[in-house]
Short mmCIF file of C-alpha atoms and ligand atoms in Angstrom, two decimals:
data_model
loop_
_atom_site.label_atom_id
_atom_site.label_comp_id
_atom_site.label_asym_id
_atom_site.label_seq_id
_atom_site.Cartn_x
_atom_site.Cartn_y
_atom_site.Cartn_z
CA UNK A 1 4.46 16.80 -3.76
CA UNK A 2 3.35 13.07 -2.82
CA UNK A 3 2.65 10.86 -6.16
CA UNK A 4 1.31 7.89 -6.33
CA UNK A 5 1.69 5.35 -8.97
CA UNK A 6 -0.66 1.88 -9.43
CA UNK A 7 0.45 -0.11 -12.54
CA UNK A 8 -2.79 -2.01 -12.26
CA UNK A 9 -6.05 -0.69 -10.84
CA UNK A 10 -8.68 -2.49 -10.12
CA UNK A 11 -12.65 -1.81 -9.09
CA UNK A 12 -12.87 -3.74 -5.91
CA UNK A 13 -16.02 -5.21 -5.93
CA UNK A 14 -16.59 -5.97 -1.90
CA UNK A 15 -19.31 -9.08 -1.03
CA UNK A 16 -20.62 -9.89 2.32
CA UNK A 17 -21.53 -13.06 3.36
CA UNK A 18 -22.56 -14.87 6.65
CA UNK A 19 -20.09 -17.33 5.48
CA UNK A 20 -18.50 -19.05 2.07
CA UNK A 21 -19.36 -22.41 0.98
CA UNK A 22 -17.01 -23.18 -1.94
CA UNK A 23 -18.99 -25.72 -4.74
CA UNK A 24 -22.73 -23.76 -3.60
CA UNK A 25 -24.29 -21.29 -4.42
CA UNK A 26 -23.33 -18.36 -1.95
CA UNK A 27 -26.05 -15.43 -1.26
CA UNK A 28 -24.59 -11.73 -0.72
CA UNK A 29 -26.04 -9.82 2.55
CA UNK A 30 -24.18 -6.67 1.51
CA UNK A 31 -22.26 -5.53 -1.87
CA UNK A 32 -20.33 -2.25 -2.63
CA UNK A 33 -17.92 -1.16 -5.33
CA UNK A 34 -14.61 1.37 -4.40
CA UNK A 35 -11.86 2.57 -6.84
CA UNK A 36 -8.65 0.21 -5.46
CA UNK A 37 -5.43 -0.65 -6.05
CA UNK A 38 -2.65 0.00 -3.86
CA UNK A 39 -1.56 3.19 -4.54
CA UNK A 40 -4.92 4.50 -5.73
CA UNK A 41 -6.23 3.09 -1.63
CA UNK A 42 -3.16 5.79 -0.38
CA UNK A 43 -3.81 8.29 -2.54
CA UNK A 44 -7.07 8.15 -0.95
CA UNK A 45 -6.66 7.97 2.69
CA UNK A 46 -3.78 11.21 1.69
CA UNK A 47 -6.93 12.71 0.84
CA UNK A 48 -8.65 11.98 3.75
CA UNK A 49 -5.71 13.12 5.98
CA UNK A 50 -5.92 16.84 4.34
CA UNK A 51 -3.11 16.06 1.83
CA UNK A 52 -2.74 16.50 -1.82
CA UNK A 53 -1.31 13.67 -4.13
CA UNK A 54 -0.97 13.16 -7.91
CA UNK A 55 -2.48 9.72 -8.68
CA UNK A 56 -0.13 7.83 -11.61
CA UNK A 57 -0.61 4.31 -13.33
CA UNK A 58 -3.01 2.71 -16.13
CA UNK A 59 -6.69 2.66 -16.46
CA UNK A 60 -8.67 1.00 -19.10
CA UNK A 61 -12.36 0.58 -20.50
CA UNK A 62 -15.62 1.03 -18.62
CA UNK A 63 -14.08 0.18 -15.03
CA UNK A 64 -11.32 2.45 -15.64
CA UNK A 65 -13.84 4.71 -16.37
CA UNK A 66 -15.42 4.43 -13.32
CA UNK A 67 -12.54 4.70 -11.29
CA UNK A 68 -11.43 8.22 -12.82
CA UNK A 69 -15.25 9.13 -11.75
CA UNK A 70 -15.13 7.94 -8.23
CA UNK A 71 -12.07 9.87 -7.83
CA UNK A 72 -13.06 13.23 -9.31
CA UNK A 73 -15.31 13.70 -5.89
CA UNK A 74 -11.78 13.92 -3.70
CA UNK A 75 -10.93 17.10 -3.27
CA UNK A 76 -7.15 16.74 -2.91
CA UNK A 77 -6.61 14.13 -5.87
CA UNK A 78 -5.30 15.02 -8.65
CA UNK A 79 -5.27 11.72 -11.23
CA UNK A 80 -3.17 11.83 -14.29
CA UNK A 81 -2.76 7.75 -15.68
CA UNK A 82 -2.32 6.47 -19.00
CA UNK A 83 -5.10 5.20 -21.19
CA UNK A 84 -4.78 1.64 -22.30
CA UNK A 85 -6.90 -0.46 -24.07
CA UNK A 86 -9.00 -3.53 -22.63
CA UNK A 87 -10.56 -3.37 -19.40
CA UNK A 88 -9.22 -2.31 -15.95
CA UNK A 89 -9.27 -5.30 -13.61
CA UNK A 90 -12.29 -5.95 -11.16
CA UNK A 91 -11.00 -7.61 -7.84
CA UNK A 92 -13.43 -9.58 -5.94
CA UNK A 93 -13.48 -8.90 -1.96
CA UNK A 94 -15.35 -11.97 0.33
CA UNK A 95 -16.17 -11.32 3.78
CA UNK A 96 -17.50 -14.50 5.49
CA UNK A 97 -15.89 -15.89 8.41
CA UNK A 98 -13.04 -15.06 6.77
CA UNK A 99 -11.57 -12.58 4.25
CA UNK A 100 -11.31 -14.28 0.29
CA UNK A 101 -9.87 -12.33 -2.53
CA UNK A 102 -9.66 -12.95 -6.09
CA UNK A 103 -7.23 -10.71 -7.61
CA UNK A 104 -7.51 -10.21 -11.36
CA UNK A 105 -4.66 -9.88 -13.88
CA UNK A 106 -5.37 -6.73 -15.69
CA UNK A 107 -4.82 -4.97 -18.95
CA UNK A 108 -2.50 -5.67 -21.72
CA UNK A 109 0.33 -2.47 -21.36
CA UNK A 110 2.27 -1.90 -24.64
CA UNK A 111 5.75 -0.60 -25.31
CA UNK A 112 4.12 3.21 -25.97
CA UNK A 113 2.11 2.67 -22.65
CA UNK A 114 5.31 1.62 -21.21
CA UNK A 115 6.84 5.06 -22.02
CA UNK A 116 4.11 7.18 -21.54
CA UNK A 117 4.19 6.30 -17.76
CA UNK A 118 7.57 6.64 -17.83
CA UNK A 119 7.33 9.91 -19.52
CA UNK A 120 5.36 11.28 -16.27
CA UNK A 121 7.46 10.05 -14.34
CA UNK A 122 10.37 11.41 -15.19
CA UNK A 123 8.68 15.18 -14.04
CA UNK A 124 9.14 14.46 -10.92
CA UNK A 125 11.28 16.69 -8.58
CA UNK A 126 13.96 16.44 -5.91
CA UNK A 127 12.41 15.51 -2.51
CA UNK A 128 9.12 14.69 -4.18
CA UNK A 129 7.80 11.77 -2.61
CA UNK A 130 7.05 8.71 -4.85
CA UNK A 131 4.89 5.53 -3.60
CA UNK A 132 4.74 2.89 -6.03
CA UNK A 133 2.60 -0.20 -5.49
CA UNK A 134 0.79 -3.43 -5.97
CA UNK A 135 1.06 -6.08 -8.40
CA UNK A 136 1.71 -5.40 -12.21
CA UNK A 137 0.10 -6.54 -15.51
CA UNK A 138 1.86 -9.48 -16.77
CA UNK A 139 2.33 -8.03 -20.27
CA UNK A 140 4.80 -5.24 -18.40
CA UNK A 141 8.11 -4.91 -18.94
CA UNK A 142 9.26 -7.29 -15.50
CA UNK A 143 11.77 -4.95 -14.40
CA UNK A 144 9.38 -2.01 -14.67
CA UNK A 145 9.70 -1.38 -10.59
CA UNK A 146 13.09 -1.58 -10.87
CA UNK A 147 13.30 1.26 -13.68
CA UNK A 148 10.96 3.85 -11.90
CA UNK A 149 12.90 3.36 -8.80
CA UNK A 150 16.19 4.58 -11.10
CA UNK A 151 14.25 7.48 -11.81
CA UNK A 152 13.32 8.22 -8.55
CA UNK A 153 16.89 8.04 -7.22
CA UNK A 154 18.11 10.29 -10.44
CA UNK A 155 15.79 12.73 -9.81
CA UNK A 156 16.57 13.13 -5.81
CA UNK A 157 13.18 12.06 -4.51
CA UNK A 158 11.99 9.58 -2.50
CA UNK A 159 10.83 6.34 -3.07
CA UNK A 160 8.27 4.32 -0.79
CA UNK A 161 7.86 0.78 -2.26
CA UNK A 162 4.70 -1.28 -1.24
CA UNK A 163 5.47 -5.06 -3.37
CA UNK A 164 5.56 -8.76 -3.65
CA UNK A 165 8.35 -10.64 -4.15
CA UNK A 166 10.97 -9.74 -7.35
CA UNK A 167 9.24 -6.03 -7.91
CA UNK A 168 9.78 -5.00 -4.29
CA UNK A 169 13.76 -7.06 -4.24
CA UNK A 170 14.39 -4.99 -7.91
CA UNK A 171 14.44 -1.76 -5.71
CA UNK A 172 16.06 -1.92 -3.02
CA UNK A 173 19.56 -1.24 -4.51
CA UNK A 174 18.14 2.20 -4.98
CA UNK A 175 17.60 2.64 -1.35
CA UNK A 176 14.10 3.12 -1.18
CA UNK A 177 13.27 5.66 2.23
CA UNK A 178 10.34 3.23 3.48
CA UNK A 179 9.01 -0.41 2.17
CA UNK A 180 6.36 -2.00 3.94
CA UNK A 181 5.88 -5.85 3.22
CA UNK A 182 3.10 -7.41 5.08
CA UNK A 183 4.48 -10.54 7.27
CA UNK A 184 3.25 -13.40 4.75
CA UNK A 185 5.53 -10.97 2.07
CA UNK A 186 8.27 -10.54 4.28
CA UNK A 187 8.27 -14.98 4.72
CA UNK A 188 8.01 -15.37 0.86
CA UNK A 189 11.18 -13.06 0.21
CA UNK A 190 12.99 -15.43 1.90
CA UNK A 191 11.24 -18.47 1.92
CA UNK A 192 11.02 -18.53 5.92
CA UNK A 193 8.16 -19.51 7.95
CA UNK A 194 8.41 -16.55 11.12
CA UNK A 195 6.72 -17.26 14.33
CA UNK A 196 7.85 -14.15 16.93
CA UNK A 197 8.71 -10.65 17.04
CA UNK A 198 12.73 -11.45 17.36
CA UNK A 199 12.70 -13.46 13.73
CA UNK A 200 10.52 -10.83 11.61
CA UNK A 201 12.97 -8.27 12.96
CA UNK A 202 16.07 -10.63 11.72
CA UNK A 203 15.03 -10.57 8.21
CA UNK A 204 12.93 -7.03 8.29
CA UNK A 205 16.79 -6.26 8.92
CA UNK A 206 18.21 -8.27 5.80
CA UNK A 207 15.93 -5.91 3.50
CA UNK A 208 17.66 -3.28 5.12
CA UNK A 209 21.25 -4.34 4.51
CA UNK A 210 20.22 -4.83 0.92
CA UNK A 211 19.07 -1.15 0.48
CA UNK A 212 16.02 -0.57 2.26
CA UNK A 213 16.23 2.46 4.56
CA UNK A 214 13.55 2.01 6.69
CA UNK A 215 11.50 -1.00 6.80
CA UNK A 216 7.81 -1.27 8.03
CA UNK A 217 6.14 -4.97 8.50
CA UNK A 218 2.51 -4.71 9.06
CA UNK A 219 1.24 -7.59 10.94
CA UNK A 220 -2.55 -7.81 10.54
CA UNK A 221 -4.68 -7.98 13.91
CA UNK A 222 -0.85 -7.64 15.84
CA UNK A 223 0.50 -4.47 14.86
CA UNK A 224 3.62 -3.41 13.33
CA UNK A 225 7.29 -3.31 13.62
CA UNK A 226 9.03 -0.13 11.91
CA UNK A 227 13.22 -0.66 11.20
CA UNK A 228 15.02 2.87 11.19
CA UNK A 229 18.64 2.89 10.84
CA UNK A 230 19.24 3.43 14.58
CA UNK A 231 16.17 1.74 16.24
CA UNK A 232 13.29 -0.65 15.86
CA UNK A 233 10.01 0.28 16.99
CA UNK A 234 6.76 -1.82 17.71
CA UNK A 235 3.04 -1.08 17.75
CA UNK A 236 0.09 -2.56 19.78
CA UNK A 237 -3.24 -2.72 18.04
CA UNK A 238 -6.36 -2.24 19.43
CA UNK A 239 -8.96 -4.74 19.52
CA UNK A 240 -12.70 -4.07 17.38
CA UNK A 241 -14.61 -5.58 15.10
CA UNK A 242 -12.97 -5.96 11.96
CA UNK A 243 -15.53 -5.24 9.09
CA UNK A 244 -13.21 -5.01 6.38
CA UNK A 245 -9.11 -5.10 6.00
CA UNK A 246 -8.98 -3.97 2.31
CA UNK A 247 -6.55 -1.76 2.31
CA UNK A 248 -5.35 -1.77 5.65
CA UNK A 249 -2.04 -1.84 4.61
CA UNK A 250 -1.95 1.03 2.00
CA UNK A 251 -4.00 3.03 4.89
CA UNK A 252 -0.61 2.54 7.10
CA UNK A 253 1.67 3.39 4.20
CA UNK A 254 -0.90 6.96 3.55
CA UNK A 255 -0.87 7.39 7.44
CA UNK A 256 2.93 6.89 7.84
CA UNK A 257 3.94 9.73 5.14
CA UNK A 258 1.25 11.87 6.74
CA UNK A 259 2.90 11.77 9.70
CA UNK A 260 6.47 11.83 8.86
CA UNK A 261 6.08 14.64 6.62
CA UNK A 262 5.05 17.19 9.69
CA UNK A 263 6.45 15.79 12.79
CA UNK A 264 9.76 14.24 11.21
CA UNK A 265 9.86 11.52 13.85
CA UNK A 266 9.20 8.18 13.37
CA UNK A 267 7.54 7.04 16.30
CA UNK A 268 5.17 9.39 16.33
CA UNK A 269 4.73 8.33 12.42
CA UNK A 270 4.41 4.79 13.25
CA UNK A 271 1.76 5.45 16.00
CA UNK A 272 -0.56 7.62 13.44
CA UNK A 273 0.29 4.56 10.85
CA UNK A 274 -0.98 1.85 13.04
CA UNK A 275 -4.42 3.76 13.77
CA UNK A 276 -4.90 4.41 9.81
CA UNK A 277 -4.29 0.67 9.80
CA UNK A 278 -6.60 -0.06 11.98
CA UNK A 279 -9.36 2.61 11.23
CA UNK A 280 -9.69 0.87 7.67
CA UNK A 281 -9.85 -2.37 9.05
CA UNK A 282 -12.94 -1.12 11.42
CA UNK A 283 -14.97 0.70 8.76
CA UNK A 284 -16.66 0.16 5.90
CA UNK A 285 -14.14 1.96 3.36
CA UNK A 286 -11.14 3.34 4.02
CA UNK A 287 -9.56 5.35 6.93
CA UNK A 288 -11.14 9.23 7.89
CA UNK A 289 -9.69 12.17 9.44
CA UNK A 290 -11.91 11.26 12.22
CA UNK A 291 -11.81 7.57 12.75
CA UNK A 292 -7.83 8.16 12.86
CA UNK A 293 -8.01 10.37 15.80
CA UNK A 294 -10.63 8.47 17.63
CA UNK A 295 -8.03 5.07 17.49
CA UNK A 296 -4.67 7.55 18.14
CA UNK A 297 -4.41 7.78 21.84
CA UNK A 298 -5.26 3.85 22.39
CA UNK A 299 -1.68 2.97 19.80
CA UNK A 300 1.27 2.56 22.23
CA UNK A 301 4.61 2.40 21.13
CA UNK A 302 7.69 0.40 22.34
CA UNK A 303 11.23 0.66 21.41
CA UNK A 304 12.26 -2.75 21.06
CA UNK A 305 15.33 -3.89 22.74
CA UNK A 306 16.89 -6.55 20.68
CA UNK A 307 18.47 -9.94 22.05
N1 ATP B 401 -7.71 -7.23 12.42
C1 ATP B 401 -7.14 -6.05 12.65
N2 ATP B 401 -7.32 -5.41 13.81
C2 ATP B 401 -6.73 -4.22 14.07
N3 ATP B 401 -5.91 -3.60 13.21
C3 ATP B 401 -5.68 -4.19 12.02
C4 ATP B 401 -6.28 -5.44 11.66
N4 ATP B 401 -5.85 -5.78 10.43
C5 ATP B 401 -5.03 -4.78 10.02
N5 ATP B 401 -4.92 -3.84 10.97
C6 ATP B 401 -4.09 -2.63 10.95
O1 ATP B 401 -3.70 -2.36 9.61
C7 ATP B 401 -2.27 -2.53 9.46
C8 ATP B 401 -1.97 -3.17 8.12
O2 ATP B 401 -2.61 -4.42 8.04
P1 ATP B 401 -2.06 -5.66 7.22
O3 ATP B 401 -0.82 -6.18 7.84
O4 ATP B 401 -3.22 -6.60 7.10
O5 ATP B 401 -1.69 -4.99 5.82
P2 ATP B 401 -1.67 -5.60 4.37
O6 ATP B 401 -1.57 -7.08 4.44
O7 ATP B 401 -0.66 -4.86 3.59
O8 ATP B 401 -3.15 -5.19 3.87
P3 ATP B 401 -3.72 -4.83 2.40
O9 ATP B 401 -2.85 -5.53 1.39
O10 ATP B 401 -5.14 -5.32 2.42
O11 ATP B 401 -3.67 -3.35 2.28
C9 ATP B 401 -1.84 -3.36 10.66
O12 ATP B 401 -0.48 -3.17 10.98
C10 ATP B 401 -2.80 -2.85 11.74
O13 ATP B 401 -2.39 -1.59 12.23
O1 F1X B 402 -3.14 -7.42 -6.93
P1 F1X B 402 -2.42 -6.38 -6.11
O2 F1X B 402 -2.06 -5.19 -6.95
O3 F1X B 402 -1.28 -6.92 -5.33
O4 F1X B 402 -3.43 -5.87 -5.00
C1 F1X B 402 -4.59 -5.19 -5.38
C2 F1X B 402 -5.49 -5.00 -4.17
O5 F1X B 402 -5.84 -6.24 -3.56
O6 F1X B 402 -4.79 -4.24 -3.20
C3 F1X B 402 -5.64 -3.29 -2.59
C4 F1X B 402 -5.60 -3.46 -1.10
O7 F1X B 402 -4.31 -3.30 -0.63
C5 F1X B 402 -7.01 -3.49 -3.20
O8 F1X B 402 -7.67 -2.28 -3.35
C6 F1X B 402 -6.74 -4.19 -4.51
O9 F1X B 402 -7.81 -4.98 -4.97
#
């Protein structure tokens, strides 16, 4: 069973504008809410894909509300968070010329909310899969990533960590099977600037000797490189317009374990990855069944021979 856990929801609330004038006022040509957060966007595109996962983490209030509603319609979802009090957070999404976000901070989460998610947790099985992801409330405990990962490893399954920073680092000594840090993430972590291909697989490779089994760096409009313990593999990407990368990411984490769960090989899981990557990126929501195979055959894989 895949399960996904989001320690902080959010309604994403998506605007689009011809462009964004900071200090005017800016007119909307197109608005939409979606359920988001990061594990919530893979449970999702799972769904999509013709897989069934169980959907963990906090909701709160009349946007948590609304997020538990939006989800009832997916037919292979099956959400079981916490109640908090407050309000889940509503994330604010600008398309102009160029993508804006405005994250909020979310909920207040209390020691019994604390152990309640725990509590769930703690059902999981041996060779269940377990994606945790996105940013956490501040009011959480700050080594809360690093104590689901321990319960992961106890319990046998497998852990797939999508994270900034300290709550990505805090889980590595647990080996996680697959993290995927987006380049600016993968720079922060180390406080690097990386220009080419040869330096983001230098420090893609330092995650690795820390823990990381397999390490996937999304790179926006350029593709990805995937880190397995005995090669490195790139992707292309195929050029579109872009309506939308919201979730982009999260699509390629959804599309990887899709993959990787029935053909066991990881090109092949990196090459259906980069398309759900991509497919969000060119739609309006997130990746379909459909959009995925019309991008598959264009996604060309390299093994990358290292100098
Ligand atoms: N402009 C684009 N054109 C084509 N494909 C894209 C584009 N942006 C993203 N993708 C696809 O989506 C994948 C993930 O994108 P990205 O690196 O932006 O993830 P991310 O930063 O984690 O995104 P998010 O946090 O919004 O989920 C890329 O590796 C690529 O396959
Ligand atoms: O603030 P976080 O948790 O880091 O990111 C949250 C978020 O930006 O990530 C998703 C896209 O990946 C969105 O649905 C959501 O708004």
């Amino acid at each position: 069973m895949i399960y996904t856990c989001t320690l902080n929801p959010s309604v994403d609330y998506k605007l689009k504008l011809d462009d964004l004038v900071p200090g005017t006022l800016n007119r909307v040509k197109n608005e939409e809410y979606s359920p988001g957060g990061k594990g919530i966007n893979v449970s999702i595109v799972l769904n999509n894909l013709g897989i069934k996962s169980t959907l963990f983490g906090y909701v709160a209030g009349f946007t948590g509300s609304y997020i538990k509603e939006q989800l009832n319609i997916y037919k292979y979802l099956k959400p079981d968070f916490v109640e908090v009090s407050g309000q889940t957070r509503i994330n604010v999404k600008l398309k102009g010329q160029t993508e804006t976000e405005i994250n909020a901070s979310g909920p207040h989460i209390n020691e019994d909310n604390y152990l309640a998610l725990l509590k769930k947790i703690k059902k999981l099985k041996s060779r269940d899969i377990l994606v945790i992801a996105g940013s956490v409330p501040s009011s959480i405990k700050h080594n809360v990533y690093n104590e689901i990962a321990r319960i992961v490893d106890e319990k046998g399954a497998f852990l797939v960590v999508d994270a900034t920073k300290q709550l990505l680092r805090s889980t590595l000594e647990f080996k996680p099977f697959l993290i995927k840090p987006n380049k600016v993430e993968l720079e922060e972590l180390f406080d690097v600037k990386l220009e080419t291909d040869n330096e983001v697989i230098k420090y893609a490779k330092k995650l690795q000797n820390l823990g990381a089994k397999n390490v996937l760096i999304s790179l926006g409009g350029d593709g990805a490189v995937l880190i397995t313990q005995d090669f490195v593999y790139r992707s292309n990407t195929i050029q579109s317009e872009v309506i939308h990368t919201v979730g982009a990411g999260d699509s390629m984490v959804a599309g990887f374990l899709a993959d990787y769960i029935k053909n066991h090989s990881f090109e092949s899981a990196l090459r259906f990855a980069t398309a759900c990557g991509s497919a969000t990126a060119f739609s309006k929501g997130l990746a379909t069944k459909d959009e995925v195979e019309k991008l598959i055959s264009q996604i060309k894989i390299n093994i990358v021979k290292e100098n």
